PDB file of C-alpha atoms in Angstrom:
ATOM      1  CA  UNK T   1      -9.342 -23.105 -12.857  1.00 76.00           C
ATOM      2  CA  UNK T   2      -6.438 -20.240 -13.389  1.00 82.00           C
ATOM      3  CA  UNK T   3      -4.441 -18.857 -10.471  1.00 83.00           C
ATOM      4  CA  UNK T   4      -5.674 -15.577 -11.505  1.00 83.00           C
ATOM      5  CA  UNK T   5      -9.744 -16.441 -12.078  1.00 86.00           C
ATOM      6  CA  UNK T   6      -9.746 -17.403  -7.848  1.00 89.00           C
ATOM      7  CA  UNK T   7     -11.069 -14.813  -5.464  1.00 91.00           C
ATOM      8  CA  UNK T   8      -8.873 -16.758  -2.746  1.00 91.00           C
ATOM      9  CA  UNK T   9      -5.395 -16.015  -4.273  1.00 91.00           C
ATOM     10  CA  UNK T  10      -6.068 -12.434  -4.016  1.00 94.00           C
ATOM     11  CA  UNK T  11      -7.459 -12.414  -0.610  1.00 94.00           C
ATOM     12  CA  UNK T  12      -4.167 -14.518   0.661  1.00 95.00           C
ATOM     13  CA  UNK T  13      -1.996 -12.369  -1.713  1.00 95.00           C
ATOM     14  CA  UNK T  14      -3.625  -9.214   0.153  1.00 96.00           C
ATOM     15  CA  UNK T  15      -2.799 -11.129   3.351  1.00 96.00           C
ATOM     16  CA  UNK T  16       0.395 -11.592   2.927  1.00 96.00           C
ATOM     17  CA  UNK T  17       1.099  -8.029   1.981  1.00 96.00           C
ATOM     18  CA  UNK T  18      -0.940  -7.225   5.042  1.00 96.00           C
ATOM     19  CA  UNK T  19       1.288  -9.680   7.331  1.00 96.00           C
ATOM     20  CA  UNK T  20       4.546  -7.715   5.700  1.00 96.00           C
ATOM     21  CA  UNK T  21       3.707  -4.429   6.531  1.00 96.00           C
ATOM     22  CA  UNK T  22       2.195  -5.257  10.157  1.00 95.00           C
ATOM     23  CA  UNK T  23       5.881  -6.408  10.819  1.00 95.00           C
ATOM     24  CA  UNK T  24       7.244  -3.238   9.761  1.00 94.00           C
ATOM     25  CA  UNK T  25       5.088  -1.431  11.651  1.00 94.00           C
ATOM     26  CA  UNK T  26       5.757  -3.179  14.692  1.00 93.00           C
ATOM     27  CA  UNK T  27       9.996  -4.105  14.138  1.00 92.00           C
ATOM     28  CA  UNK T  28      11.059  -0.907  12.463  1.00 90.00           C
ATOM     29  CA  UNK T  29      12.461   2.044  14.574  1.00 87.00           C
ATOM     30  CA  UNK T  30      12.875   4.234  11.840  1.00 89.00           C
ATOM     31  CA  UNK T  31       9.968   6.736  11.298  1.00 91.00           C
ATOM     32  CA  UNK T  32      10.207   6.920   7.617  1.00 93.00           C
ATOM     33  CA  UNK T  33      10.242   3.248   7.681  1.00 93.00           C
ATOM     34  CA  UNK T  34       7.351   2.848   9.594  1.00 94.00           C
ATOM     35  CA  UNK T  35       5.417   5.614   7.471  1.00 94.00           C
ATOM     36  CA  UNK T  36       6.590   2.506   4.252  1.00 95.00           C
ATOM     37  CA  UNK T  37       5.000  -0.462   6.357  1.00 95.00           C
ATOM     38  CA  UNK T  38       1.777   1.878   6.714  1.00 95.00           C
ATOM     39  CA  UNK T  39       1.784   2.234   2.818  1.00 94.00           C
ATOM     40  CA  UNK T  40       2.067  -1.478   2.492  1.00 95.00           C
ATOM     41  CA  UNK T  41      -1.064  -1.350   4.749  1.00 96.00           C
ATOM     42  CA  UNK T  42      -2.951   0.555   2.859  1.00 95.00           C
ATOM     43  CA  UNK T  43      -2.055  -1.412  -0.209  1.00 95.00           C
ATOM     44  CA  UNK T  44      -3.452  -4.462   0.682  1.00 96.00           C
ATOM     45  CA  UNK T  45      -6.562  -3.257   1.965  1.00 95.00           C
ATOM     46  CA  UNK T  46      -6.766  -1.816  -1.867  1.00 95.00           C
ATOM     47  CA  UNK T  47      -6.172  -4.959  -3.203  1.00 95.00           C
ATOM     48  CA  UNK T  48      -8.952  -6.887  -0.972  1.00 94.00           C
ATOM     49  CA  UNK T  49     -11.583  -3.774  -1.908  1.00 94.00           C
ATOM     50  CA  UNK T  50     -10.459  -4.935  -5.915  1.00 93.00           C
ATOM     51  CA  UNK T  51     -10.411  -8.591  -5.148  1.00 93.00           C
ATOM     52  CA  UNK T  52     -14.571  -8.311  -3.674  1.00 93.00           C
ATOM     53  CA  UNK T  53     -15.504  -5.838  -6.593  1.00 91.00           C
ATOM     54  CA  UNK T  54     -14.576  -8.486  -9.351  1.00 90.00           C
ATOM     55  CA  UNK T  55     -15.504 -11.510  -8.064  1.00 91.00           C
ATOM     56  CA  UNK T  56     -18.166 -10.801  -5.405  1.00 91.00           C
ATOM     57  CA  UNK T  57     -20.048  -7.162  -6.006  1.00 87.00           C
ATOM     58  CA  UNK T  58     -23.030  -6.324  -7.848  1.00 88.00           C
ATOM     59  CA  UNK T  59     -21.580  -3.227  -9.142  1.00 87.00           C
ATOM     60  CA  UNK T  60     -17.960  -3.454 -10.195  1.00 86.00           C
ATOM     61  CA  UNK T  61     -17.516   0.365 -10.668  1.00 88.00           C
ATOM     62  CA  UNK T  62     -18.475   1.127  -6.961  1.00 91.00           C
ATOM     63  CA  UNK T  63     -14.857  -0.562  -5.697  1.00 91.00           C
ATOM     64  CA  UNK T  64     -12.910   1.105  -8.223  1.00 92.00           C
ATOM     65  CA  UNK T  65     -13.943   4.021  -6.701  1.00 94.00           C
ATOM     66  CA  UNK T  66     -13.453   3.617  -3.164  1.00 93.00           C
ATOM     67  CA  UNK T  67     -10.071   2.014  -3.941  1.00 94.00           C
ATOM     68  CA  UNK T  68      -9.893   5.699  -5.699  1.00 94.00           C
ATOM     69  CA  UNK T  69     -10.674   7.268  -2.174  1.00 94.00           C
ATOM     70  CA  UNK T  70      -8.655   5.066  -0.469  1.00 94.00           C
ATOM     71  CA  UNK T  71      -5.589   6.417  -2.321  1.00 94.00           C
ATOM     72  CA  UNK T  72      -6.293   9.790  -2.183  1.00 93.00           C
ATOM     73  CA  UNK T  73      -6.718   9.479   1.771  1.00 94.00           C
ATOM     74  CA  UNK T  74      -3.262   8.433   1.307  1.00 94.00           C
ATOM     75  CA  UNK T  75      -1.688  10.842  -0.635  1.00 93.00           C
ATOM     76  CA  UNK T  76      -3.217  12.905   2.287  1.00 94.00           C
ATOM     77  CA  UNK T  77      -1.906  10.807   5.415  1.00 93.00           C
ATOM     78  CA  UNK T  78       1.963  10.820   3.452  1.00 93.00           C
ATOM     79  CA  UNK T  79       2.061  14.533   3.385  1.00 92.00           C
ATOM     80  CA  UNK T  80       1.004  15.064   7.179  1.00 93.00           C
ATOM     81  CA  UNK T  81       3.200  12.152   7.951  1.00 93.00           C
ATOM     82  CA  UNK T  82       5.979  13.170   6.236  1.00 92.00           C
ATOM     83  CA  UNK T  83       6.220  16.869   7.586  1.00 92.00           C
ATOM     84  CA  UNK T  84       5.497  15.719  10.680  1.00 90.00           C
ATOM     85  CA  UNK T  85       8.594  13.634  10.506  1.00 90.00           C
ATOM     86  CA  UNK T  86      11.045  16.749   9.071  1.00 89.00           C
ATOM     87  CA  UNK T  87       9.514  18.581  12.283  1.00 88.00           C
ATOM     88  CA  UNK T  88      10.717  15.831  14.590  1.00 88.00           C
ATOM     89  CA  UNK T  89      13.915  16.019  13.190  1.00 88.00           C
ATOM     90  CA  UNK T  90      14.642  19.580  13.644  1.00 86.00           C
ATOM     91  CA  UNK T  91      13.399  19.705  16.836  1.00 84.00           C
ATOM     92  CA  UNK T  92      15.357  16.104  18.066  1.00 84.00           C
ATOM     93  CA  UNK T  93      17.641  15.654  15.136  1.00 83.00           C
ATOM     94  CA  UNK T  94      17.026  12.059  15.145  1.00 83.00           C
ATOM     95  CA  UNK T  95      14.311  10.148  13.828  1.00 84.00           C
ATOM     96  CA  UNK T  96      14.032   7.110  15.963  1.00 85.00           C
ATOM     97  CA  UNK T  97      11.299   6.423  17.624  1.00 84.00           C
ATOM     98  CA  UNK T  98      13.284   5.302  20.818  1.00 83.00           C
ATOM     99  CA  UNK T  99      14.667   9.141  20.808  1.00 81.00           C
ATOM    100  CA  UNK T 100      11.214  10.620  21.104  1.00 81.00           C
ATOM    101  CA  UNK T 101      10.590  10.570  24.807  1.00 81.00           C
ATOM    102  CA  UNK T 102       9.880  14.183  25.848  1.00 80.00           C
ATOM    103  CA  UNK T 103       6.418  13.185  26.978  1.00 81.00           C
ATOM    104  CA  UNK T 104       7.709  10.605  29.185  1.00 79.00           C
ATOM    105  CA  UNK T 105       6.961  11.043  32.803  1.00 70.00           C
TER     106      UNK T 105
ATOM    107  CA  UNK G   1      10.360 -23.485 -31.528  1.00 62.00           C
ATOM    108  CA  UNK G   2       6.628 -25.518 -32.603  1.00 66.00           C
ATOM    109  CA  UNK G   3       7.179 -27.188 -28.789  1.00 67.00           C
ATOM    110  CA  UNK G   4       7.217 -23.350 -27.374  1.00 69.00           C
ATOM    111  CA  UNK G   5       4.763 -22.371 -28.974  1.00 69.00           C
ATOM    112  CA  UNK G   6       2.306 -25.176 -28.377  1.00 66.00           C
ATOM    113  CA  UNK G   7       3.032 -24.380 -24.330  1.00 71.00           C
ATOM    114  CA  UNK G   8       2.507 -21.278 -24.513  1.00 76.00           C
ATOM    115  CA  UNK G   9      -0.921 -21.049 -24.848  1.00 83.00           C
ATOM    116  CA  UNK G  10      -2.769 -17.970 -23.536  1.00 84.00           C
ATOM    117  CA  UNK G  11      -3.868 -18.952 -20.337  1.00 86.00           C
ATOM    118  CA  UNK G  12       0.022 -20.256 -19.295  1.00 88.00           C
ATOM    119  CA  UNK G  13       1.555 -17.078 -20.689  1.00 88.00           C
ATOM    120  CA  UNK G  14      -1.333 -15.094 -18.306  1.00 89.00           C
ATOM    121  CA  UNK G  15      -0.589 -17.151 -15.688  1.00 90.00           C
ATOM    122  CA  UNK G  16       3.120 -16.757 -15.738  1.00 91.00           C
ATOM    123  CA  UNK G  17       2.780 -13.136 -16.056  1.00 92.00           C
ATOM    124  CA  UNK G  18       0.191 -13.307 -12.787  1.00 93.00           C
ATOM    125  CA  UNK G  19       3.143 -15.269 -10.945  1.00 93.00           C
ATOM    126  CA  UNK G  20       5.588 -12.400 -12.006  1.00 94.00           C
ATOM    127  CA  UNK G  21       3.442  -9.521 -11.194  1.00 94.00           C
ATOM    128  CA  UNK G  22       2.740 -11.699  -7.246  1.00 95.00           C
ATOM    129  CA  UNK G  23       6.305 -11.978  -6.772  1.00 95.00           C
ATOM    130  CA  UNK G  24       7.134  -8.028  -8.161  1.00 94.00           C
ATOM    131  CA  UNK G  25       4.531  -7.641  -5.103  1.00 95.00           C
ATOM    132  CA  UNK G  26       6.194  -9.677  -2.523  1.00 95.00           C
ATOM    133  CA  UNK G  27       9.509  -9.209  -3.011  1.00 96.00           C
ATOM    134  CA  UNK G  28       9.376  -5.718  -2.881  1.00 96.00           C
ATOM    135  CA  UNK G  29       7.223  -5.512   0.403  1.00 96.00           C
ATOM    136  CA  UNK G  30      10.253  -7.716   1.945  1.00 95.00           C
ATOM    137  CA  UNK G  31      12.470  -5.074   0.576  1.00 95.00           C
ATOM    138  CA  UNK G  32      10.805  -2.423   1.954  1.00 94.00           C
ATOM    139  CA  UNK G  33      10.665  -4.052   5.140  1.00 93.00           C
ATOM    140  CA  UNK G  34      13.567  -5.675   5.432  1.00 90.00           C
ATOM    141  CA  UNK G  35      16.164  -3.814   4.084  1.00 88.00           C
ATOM    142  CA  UNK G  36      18.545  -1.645   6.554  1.00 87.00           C
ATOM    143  CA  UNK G  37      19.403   1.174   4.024  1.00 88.00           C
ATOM    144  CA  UNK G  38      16.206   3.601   4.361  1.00 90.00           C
ATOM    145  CA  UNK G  39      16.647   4.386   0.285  1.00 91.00           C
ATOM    146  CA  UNK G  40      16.292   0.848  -0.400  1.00 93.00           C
ATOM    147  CA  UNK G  41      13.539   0.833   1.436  1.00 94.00           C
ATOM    148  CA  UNK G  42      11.618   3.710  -0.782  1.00 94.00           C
ATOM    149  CA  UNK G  43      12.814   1.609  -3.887  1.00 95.00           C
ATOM    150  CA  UNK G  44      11.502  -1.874  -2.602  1.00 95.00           C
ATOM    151  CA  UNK G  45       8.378  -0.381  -1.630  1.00 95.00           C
ATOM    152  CA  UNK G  46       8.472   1.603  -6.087  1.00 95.00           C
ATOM    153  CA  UNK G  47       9.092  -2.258  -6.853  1.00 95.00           C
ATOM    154  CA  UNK G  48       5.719  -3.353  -4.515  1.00 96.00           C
ATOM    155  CA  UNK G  49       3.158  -1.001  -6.068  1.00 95.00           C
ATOM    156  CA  UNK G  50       3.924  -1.660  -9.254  1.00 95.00           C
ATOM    157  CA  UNK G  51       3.477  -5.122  -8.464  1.00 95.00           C
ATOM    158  CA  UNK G  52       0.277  -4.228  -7.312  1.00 95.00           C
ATOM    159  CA  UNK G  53      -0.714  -1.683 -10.162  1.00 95.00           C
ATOM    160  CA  UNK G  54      -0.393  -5.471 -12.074  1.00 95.00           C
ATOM    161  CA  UNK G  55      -2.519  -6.716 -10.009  1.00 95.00           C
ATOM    162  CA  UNK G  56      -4.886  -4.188 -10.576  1.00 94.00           C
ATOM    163  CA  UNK G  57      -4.978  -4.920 -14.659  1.00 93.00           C
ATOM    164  CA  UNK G  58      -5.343  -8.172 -13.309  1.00 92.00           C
ATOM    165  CA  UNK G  59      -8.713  -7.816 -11.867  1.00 92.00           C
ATOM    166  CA  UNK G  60     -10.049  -5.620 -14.663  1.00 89.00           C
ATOM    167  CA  UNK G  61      -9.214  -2.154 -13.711  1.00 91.00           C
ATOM    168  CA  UNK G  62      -6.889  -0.643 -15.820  1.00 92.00           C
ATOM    169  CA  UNK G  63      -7.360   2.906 -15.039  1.00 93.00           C
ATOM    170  CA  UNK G  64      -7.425   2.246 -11.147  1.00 94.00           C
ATOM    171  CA  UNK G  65      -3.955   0.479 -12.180  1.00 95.00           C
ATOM    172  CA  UNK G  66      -2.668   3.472 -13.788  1.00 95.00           C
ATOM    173  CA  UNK G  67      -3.638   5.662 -10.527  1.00 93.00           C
ATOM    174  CA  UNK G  68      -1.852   3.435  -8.904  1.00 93.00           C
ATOM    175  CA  UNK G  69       1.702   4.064 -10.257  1.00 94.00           C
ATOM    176  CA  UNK G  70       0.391   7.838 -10.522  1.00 94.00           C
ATOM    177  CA  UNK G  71      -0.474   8.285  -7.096  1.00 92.00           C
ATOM    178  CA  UNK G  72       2.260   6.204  -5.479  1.00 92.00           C
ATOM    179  CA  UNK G  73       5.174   5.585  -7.325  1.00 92.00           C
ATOM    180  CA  UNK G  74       4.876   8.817  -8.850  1.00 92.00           C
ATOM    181  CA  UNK G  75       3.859  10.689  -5.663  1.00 91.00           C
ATOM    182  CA  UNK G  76       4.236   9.260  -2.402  1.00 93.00           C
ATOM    183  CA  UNK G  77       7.352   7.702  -3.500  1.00 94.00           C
ATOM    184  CA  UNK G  78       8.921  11.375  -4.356  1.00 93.00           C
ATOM    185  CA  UNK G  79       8.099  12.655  -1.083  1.00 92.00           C
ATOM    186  CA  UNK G  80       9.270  10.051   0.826  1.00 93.00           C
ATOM    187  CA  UNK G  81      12.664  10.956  -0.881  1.00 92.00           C
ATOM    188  CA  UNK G  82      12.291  13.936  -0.011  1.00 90.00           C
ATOM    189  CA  UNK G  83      11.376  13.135   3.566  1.00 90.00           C
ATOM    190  CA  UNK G  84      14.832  11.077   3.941  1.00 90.00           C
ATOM    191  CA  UNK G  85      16.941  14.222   2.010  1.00 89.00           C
ATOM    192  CA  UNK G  86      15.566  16.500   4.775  1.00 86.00           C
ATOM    193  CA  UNK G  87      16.190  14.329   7.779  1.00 84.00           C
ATOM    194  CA  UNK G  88      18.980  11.882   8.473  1.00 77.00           C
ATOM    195  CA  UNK G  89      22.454  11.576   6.651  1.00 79.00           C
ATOM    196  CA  UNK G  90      22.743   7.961   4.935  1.00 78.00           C
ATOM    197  CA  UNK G  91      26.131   7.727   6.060  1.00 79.00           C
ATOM    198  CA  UNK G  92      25.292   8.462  10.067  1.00 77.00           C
ATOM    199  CA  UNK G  93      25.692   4.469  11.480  1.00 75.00           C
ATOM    200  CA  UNK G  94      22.880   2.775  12.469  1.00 76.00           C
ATOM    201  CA  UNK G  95      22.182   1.384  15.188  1.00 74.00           C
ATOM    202  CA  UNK G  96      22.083  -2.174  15.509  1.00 77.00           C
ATOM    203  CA  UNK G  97      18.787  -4.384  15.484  1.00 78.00           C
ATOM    204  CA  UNK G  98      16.909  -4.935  18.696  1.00 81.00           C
ATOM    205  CA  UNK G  99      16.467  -8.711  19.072  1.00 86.00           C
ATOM    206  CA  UNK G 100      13.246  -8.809  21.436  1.00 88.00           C
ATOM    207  CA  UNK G 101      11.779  -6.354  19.364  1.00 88.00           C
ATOM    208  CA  UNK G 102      12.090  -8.281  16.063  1.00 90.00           C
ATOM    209  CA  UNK G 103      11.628 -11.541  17.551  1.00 93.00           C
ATOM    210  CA  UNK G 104       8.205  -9.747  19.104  1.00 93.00           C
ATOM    211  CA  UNK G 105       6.786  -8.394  16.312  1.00 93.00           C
ATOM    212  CA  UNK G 106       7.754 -11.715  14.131  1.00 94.00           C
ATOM    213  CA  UNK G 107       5.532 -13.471  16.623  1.00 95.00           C
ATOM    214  CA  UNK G 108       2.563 -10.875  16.511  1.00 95.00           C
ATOM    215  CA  UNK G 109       2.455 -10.487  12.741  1.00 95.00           C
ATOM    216  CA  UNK G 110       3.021 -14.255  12.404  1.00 96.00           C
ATOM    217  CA  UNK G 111       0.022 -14.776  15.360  1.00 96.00           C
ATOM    218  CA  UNK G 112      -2.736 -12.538  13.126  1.00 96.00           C
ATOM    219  CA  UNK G 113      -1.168 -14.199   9.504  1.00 96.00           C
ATOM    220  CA  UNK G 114      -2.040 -17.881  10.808  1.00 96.00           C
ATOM    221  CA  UNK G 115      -5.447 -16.270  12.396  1.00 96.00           C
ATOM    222  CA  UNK G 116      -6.388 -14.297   9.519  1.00 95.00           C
ATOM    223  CA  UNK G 117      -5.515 -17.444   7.074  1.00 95.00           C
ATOM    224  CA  UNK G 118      -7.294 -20.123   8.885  1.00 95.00           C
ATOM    225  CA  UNK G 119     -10.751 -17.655   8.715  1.00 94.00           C
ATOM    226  CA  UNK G 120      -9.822 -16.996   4.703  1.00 92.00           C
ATOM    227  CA  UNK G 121      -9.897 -20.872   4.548  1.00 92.00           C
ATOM    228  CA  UNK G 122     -12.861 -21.223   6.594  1.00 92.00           C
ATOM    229  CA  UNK G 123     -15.255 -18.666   5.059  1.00 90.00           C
ATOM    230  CA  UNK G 124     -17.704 -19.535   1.529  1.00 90.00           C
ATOM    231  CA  UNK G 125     -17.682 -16.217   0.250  1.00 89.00           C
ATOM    232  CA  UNK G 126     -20.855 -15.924  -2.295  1.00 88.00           C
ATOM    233  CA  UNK G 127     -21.165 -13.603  -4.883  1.00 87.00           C
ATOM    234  CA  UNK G 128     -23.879 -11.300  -5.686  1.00 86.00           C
ATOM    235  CA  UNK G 129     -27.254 -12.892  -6.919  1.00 85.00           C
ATOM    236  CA  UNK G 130     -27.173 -10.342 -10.338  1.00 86.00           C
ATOM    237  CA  UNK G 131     -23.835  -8.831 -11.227  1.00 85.00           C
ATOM    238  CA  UNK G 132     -23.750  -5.965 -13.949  1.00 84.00           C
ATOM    239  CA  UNK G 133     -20.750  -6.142 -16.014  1.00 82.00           C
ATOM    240  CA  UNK G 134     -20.456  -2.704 -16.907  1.00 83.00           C
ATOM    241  CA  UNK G 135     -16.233  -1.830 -15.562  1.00 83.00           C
ATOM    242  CA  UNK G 136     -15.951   1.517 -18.018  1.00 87.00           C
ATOM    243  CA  UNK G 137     -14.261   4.330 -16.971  1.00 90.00           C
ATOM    244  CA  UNK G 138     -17.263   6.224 -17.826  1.00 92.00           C
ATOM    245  CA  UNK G 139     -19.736   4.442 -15.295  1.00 91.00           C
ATOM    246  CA  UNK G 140     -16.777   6.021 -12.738  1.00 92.00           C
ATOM    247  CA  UNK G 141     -16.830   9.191 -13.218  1.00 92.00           C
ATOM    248  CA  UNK G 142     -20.679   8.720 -13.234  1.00 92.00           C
ATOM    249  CA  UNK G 143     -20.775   7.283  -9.768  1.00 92.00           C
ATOM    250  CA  UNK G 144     -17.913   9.818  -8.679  1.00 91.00           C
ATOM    251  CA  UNK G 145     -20.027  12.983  -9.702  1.00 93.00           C
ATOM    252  CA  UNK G 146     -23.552  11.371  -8.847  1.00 93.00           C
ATOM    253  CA  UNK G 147     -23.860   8.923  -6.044  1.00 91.00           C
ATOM    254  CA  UNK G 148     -20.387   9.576  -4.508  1.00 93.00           C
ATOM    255  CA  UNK G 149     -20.113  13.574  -4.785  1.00 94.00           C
ATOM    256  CA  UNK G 150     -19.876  13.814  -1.597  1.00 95.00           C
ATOM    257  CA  UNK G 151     -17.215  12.206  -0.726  1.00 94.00           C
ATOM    258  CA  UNK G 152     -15.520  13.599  -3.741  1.00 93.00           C
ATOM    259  CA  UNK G 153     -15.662  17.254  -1.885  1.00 95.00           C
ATOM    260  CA  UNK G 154     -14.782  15.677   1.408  1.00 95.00           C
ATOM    261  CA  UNK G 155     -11.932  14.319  -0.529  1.00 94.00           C
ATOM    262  CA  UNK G 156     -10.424  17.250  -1.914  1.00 94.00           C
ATOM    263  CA  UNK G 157     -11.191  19.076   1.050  1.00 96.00           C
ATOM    264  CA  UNK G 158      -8.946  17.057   3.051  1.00 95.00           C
ATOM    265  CA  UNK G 159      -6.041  17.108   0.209  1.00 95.00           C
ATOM    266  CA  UNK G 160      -6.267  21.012   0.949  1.00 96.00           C
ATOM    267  CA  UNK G 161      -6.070  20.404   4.559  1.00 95.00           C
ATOM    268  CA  UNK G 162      -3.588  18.461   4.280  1.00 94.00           C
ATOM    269  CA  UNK G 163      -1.355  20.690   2.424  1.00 93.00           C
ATOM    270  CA  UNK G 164      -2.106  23.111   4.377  1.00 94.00           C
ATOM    271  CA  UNK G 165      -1.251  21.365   7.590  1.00 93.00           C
ATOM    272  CA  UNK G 166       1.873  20.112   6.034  1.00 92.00           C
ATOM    273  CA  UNK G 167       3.186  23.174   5.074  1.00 90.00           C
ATOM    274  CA  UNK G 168       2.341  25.064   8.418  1.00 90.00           C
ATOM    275  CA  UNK G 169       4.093  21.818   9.960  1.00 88.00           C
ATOM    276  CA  UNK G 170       7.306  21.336   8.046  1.00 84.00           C
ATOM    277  CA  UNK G 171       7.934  25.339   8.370  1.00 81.00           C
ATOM    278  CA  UNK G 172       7.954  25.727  12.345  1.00 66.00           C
ATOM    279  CA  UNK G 173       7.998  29.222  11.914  1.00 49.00           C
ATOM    280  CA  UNK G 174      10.272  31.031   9.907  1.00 45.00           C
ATOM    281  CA  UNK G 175      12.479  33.035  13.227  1.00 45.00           C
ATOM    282  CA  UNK G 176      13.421  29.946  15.227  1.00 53.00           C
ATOM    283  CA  UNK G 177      16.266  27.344  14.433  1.00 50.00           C
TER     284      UNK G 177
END
C-alpha cells in the first residue's frame, strides 16, 4: 500500500498542519502573525475537504470546488484582516495584541 | 548506475517525492510559526502552501493545485508583505517571549492533537457505494455555473465587499493623522 494511496496520511498530515497553526493562534502576540496561523488553518481544512473527495466522495468534482470557495473566502478574510491591522497601527502604533486594551474596563 | 535504476521504480520515486512535498508542508508551517522575524514568517508560510499545492497534484487536482499557489503564494502572500511594510519597523526590538503563554498554548494545541488523533485512529471511514471518476476541469466549471451558482455570486459578492470594506478601513479618512 503507498504512503500516498492512504486516506489516513492525509487526514493526520491535515492534523498536524491543523495542530501548527492552533499554536500560533494561541502563542503568537503579533497580529500579522496570528492572521499566518489562521492561514495555516484554513489550509488544512482544504486539505481534509481534498483528502474525503478522492478517497471517500461520490463526486470528486464537488470538493474541488468547495476547496475553490474555501480559498476565495480567504482571499476575502486576508484583505479585511489585513487593513484592519494597518488601522490598528495608526491608531496605536503597535501591533501587539497585549497593546490593544482601549476597551478594557 | 543499473542498481539506481532498478530502485527507482515508479512507485519509490512517487513516494519520495510525496515525503518531500509532506515535509515542504511541515517545515514551513513551523517556520511560519516559529520563527521570531515576522518576514520569515510570510516566507515559511510561501514554503507551506506550496507544500500543499503538492499535495493537491497529489490527490488528483491539478488545477485546484495551481489555485493554490495563485491564490496564496501569489496573493495573500503579497499582501501580507504589504501588511508588515505599512506597520512595524523590522528593526524596532521585540519583545521577549512570554513563558506561560507558550507553555499554555503548547499544552492546548498538544491537548486537541492527541484528541483529534486518537478519534482519526478510531474511526472506519467508508467510501461511497458508486464513485464516478470523472476529476476534469470541465465537470468544474459545470458544477460552478449549474448546481453551485449560487454560491458563485455570493462569492464574488463578498470579494467586492471585501474590497470595499478594506479600502474604507485602511483609509480612516483622508483629514485625520
Amino acid at each position: 500500500m503507498l504512503l500516498f494511496n492512504q486516506l489516513q496520511t492525509f487526514l493526520y498530515l491535515a492534523l498536524v498542519l491543523f495542530v501548527i497553526g492552533l499554536y500560533g493562534v494561541l502563542a503568537r502576540r503579533s497580529l500579522i502573525a496570528i492572521l499566518i496561523s489562521v492561514e495555516l488553518i484554513l489550509n488544512a481544512a482544504s486539505i481534509n475537504f481534498m483528502a474525503f473527495n478522492r478517497f471517500l466522495a461520490p463526486q470528486p468534482a464537488v470538493g474541488q470546488v468547495i476547496t475553490l470557495f474555501i480559498m476565495a473566502v480567504a482571499a476575502a478574510e486576508a484583505a479585511i484582516a489585513l487593513s484592519i491591522i494597518v488601522a490598528v497601527y495608526r491608531k496605536l502604533k503597535s501591533i501587539n495584541v497585549e497593546q490593544a486594551t482601549e476597551l478594557r474596563g | 548506475m543499473i542498481l539506481l535504476s532498478a530502485l527507482m521504480t515508479p512507485q519509490t520515486a512517487a513516494t519520495a517525492a510525496f515525503v518531500m512535498v509532506i515535509g515542504l508542508t511541515i517545515v514551513g508551517a513551523l517556520i511560519a510559526v516559529g520563527a521570531r522575524n515576522i518576514f520569515h514568517n510570510v516566507l515559511g508560510l510561501c514554503v507551506s502552501l506550496f507544500g500543499v499545492a503538492g499535495i493537491f497534484l497529489f490527490l488528483n487536482s491539478p488545477f485546484v493545485a495551481l489555485m493554490e499557489i495563485l491564490i496564496y503564494v501569489g496573493a495573500i502572500c503579497i499582501a501580507i508583505c504589504f501588511a508588515i511594510m505599512l506597520s512595524e519597523p523590522l528593526y524596532l526590538p521585540r519583545p521577549p517571549r512570554n513563558k506561560a503563554k507558550v507553555w499554555g498554548a503548547s499544552l492546548g494545541a498538544g491537548a486537541i492533537f492527541v484528541f483529534l488523533g486518537l478519534l482519526l485512529k478510531k474511526t472506519q471511514w467508508t467510501p461511497a457505494a458508486q464513485r464516478s471518476t470523472d476529476w476534469s476541469i470541465t465537470t468544474i466549471g459545470h458544477y460552478l455555473l449549474t448546481n453551485y451558482a449560487l454560491i458563485f455570486e455570493l462569492v464574488s459578492l463578498l470579494l467586492l465587499v471585501a474590497m470595499l470594506g478594506a479600502i474604507v478601513t485602511a483609509r480612516g479618512g483622508r483629514g485625520k493623522p
